[in-house]
Amino acid sequence: MGAVQGLERPPFVIRAQMITPLDAGGSSCLADGLLEVGADGRILRVEPWPADSPGAPESTAVDLRPMVALPGLVDLHAHLPQLPNAGRGGGLDLLTWLERYIFPLERDFDAAAAERLAPQFYRSLAAAGTTTALLYGAVYEASLDACFAAAEEHGVRVVLGKVMMDRLRYDATIGDTEVLDASLAQSQRLIERWHGRDDGRLQYAVTPRFAVSCSAEMLRESAALARATGAYWQTHLAEDRDEIEQVARLFPDALDYTDVYDRAGGLGPRSIVAHAVHLSAREIARLAETGTRICHCPSSNLFLASGAMPLARYLEAGLVVGLGSDVAGGPELSVFSVMRAGAYTQSGLRTMLGETRPLLRPLDWLRLATLDGARALGLEARIGTLEAGKEADLIVVDPRLTEPTPGNPTDDASDIVSRLMYRTRADMVAGAWVRGRRLAAA
Ligand SMILES: [Zn+2]
């Protein structure tokens, strides 16, 4: 048991169990499968292990059984500078927690701090099974450069952005009248330097923090910058009741919280809004109409007592929803633990609030954590499943570590994923690859 050895770079062939959602719908589960990665880092084929295979490349396959290969997980929302405070401040509300645990950490997140933390952050992502992440940095341009440089070096796939704030802000180095222009200019330079680097492995997201800390002008200008450059646009939406009340006071003309971003030109298929816990029917319809992507962060929503997002209702409305750890709002980077929190949230909605839509099953959660996360980023043609033609972003997990007693395996794919999400172990991810290149982990 333990980490997979070797397989540092493509080409290679592995033999393992394979569980993956499929682009065409449904899932593929191979009890004994072959996955071949070409020299260019793409998946050449995924198929049942041939009964009798005299020739290459099967003869060179690395046999990983009984380990399971899955698509790499997509974390659609985490704050890189906040990792050191993950798990702290339980029992506080969002705005108090931000003031006490988050803004002090981000205020000190200069380039030197980023050089120390970012490599560790990416290794922790890989150890948790995450190969793609949409991230928030802090506010300083040089610290973003350090975060991007560390991602370039590490090999993880990231979309990252400098946090923009012109209200409720912690950066004392810039005056109030200059902060909007400075923040836009810094974001623009970072886009020029990093957006699309390494054939799109590194991308930029223009990142106004949320409506409480941004003026209408900053929201509008940030959305215009994203449109003009092809970068993503990300922010937080309707996470917490107190936050929603503050937004209503700050933007009295807006119909609701979603309308604040709509008026700024922020909605659309290149925009990802995190949380979206408390939405009216109008807001749900408008987000669906504009194709805006939703990031569901259930472990964070439970940790900060923000609320229970009605996922089944959103899916029924046609929204594209992926999963986010929201570290440090969420206490753990593991997207498996986010799947578990999401499932418990859905159980809670059903048992306590009368939700009648059917519960999602483990393979549905795996799809949200992989293919749907990729769809949220418009990357579904490249990643999100184990299918021929995709880039080889994959993980291998050891299901033995999730057995309640040793020697108690299951060969049912749904049950394997069920144990991975309900009995998550920090050491169960034995390897993670992006484009067939092994990611340093731990
Ligand atoms: Zn967040």
GROMACS .gro file of N, CA, C and O in nm, residues 3 9 23 50 66 75 77 90 111 122 135 154 188 212 216 218 232 250 281 301 303 335 340 342 402-403 407 421:
model
  112
    3ALA      N    1   0.208   0.516  -0.170
    3ALA     CA    2   0.220   0.593  -0.293
    3ALA      C    3   0.267   0.506  -0.410
    3ALA      O    4   0.344   0.412  -0.393
    9ARG      N    5   0.658   1.062  -1.596
    9ARG     CA    6   0.617   1.140  -1.713
    9ARG      C    7   0.573   1.046  -1.823
    9ARG      O    8   0.605   0.928  -1.823
   23ASP      N    9  -1.834   1.193  -2.112
   23ASP     CA   10  -1.888   1.315  -2.176
   23ASP      C   11  -2.031   1.294  -2.224
   23ASP      O   12  -2.113   1.385  -2.218
   50PRO      N   13  -0.715  -0.650  -2.187
   50PRO     CA   14  -0.736  -0.759  -2.283
   50PRO      C   15  -0.713  -0.895  -2.217
   50PRO      O   16  -0.618  -0.910  -2.140
   66PRO      N   17  -0.505  -0.335  -0.654
   66PRO     CA   18  -0.646  -0.298  -0.668
   66PRO      C   19  -0.672  -0.148  -0.660
   66PRO      O   20  -0.781  -0.107  -0.624
   75ASP      N   21  -1.114   2.157  -0.801
   75ASP     CA   22  -1.158   2.243  -0.689
   75ASP      C   23  -1.185   2.381  -0.746
   75ASP      O   24  -1.092   2.453  -0.785
   77HIS      N   25  -1.294   2.649  -0.606
   77HIS     CA   26  -1.289   2.768  -0.521
   77HIS      C   27  -1.203   2.743  -0.397
   77HIS      O   28  -1.241   2.668  -0.308
   90GLY      N   29  -1.389   2.796   1.410
   90GLY     CA   30  -1.518   2.729   1.405
   90GLY      C   31  -1.620   2.799   1.495
   90GLY      O   32  -1.585   2.846   1.603
  111ALA      N   33   0.524   3.886  -0.150
  111ALA     CA   34   0.590   3.791  -0.240
  111ALA      C   35   0.668   3.685  -0.163
  111ALA      O   36   0.667   3.567  -0.200
  122TYR      N   37   0.034   2.374  -0.347
  122TYR     CA   38   0.011   2.288  -0.464
  122TYR      C   39   0.040   2.142  -0.433
  122TYR      O   40  -0.029   2.053  -0.482
  135LEU      N   41  -0.845   2.958  -0.806
  135LEU     CA   42  -0.795   3.008  -0.678
  135LEU      C   43  -0.800   3.161  -0.668
  135LEU      O   44  -0.790   3.232  -0.768
  154HIS      N   45   0.543   2.355  -1.046
  154HIS     CA   46   0.488   2.233  -0.986
  154HIS      C   47   0.421   2.141  -1.089
  154HIS      O   48   0.435   2.019  -1.082
  188GLN      N   49  -0.434   4.363  -1.507
  188GLN     CA   50  -0.403   4.362  -1.651
  188GLN      C   51  -0.262   4.309  -1.677
  188GLN      O   52  -0.240   4.225  -1.765
  212VAL      N   53  -1.958   4.332  -0.109
  212VAL     CA   54  -1.938   4.410   0.013
  212VAL      C   55  -1.807   4.488   0.007
  212VAL      O   56  -1.796   4.598   0.059
  216ALA      N   57  -1.947   4.966  -0.719
  216ALA     CA   58  -2.012   4.930  -0.847
  216ALA      C   59  -1.914   4.951  -0.961
  216ALA      O   60  -1.910   4.873  -1.057
  218MET      N   61  -1.581   4.930  -0.951
  218MET     CA   62  -1.481   4.823  -0.956
  218MET      C   63  -1.539   4.696  -1.016
  218MET      O   64  -1.474   4.627  -1.096
  232TYR      N   65  -1.113   3.467  -1.704
  232TYR     CA   66  -1.235   3.436  -1.629
  232TYR      C   67  -1.267   3.553  -1.536
  232TYR      O   68  -1.184   3.643  -1.516
  250LEU      N   69  -2.581   4.857   0.050
  250LEU     CA   70  -2.479   4.921  -0.033
  250LEU      C   71  -2.525   4.946  -0.177
  250LEU      O   72  -2.478   5.037  -0.244
  281ALA      N   73  -3.609   3.273  -0.681
  281ALA     CA   74  -3.640   3.208  -0.809
  281ALA      C   75  -3.592   3.295  -0.924
  281ALA      O   76  -3.543   3.245  -1.026
  301ASN      N   77  -1.993   2.614   0.383
  301ASN     CA   78  -2.125   2.662   0.423
  301ASN      C   79  -2.169   2.604   0.557
  301ASN      O   80  -2.238   2.670   0.635
  303PHE      N   81  -1.933   2.489   0.788
  303PHE     CA   82  -1.833   2.538   0.885
  303PHE      C   83  -1.870   2.677   0.935
  303PHE      O   84  -1.862   2.706   1.055
  335VAL      N   85  -1.139   1.749  -0.197
  335VAL     CA   86  -1.271   1.758  -0.262
  335VAL      C   87  -1.355   1.634  -0.228
  335VAL      O   88  -1.478   1.640  -0.232
  340ARG      N   89  -1.863   1.474   0.053
  340ARG     CA   90  -1.933   1.423   0.173
  340ARG      C   91  -2.019   1.533   0.235
  340ARG      O   92  -2.137   1.512   0.266
  342GLY      N   93  -2.140   1.788   0.092
  342GLY     CA   94  -2.251   1.815   0.001
  342GLY      C   95  -2.362   1.712   0.017
  342GLY      O   96  -2.481   1.746   0.020
  402THR      N   97  -0.983   0.278   0.279
  402THR     CA   98  -1.117   0.320   0.322
  402THR      C   99  -1.200   0.203   0.373
  402THR      O  100  -1.316   0.221   0.409
  403GLU      N  101  -1.141   0.084   0.373
  403GLU     CA  102  -1.217  -0.032   0.422
  403GLU      C  103  -1.236  -0.022   0.573
  403GLU      O  104  -1.142   0.012   0.645
  407GLY      N  105  -0.922  -0.617   0.449
  407GLY     CA  106  -0.971  -0.732   0.374
  407GLY      C  107  -1.122  -0.732   0.358
  407GLY      O  108  -1.185  -0.835   0.355
  421MET      N  109  -1.568   0.895  -0.044
  421MET     CA  110  -1.622   1.024   0.002
  421MET      C  111  -1.668   1.021   0.148
  421MET      O  112  -1.657   1.121   0.218
   0.00000   0.00000   0.00000
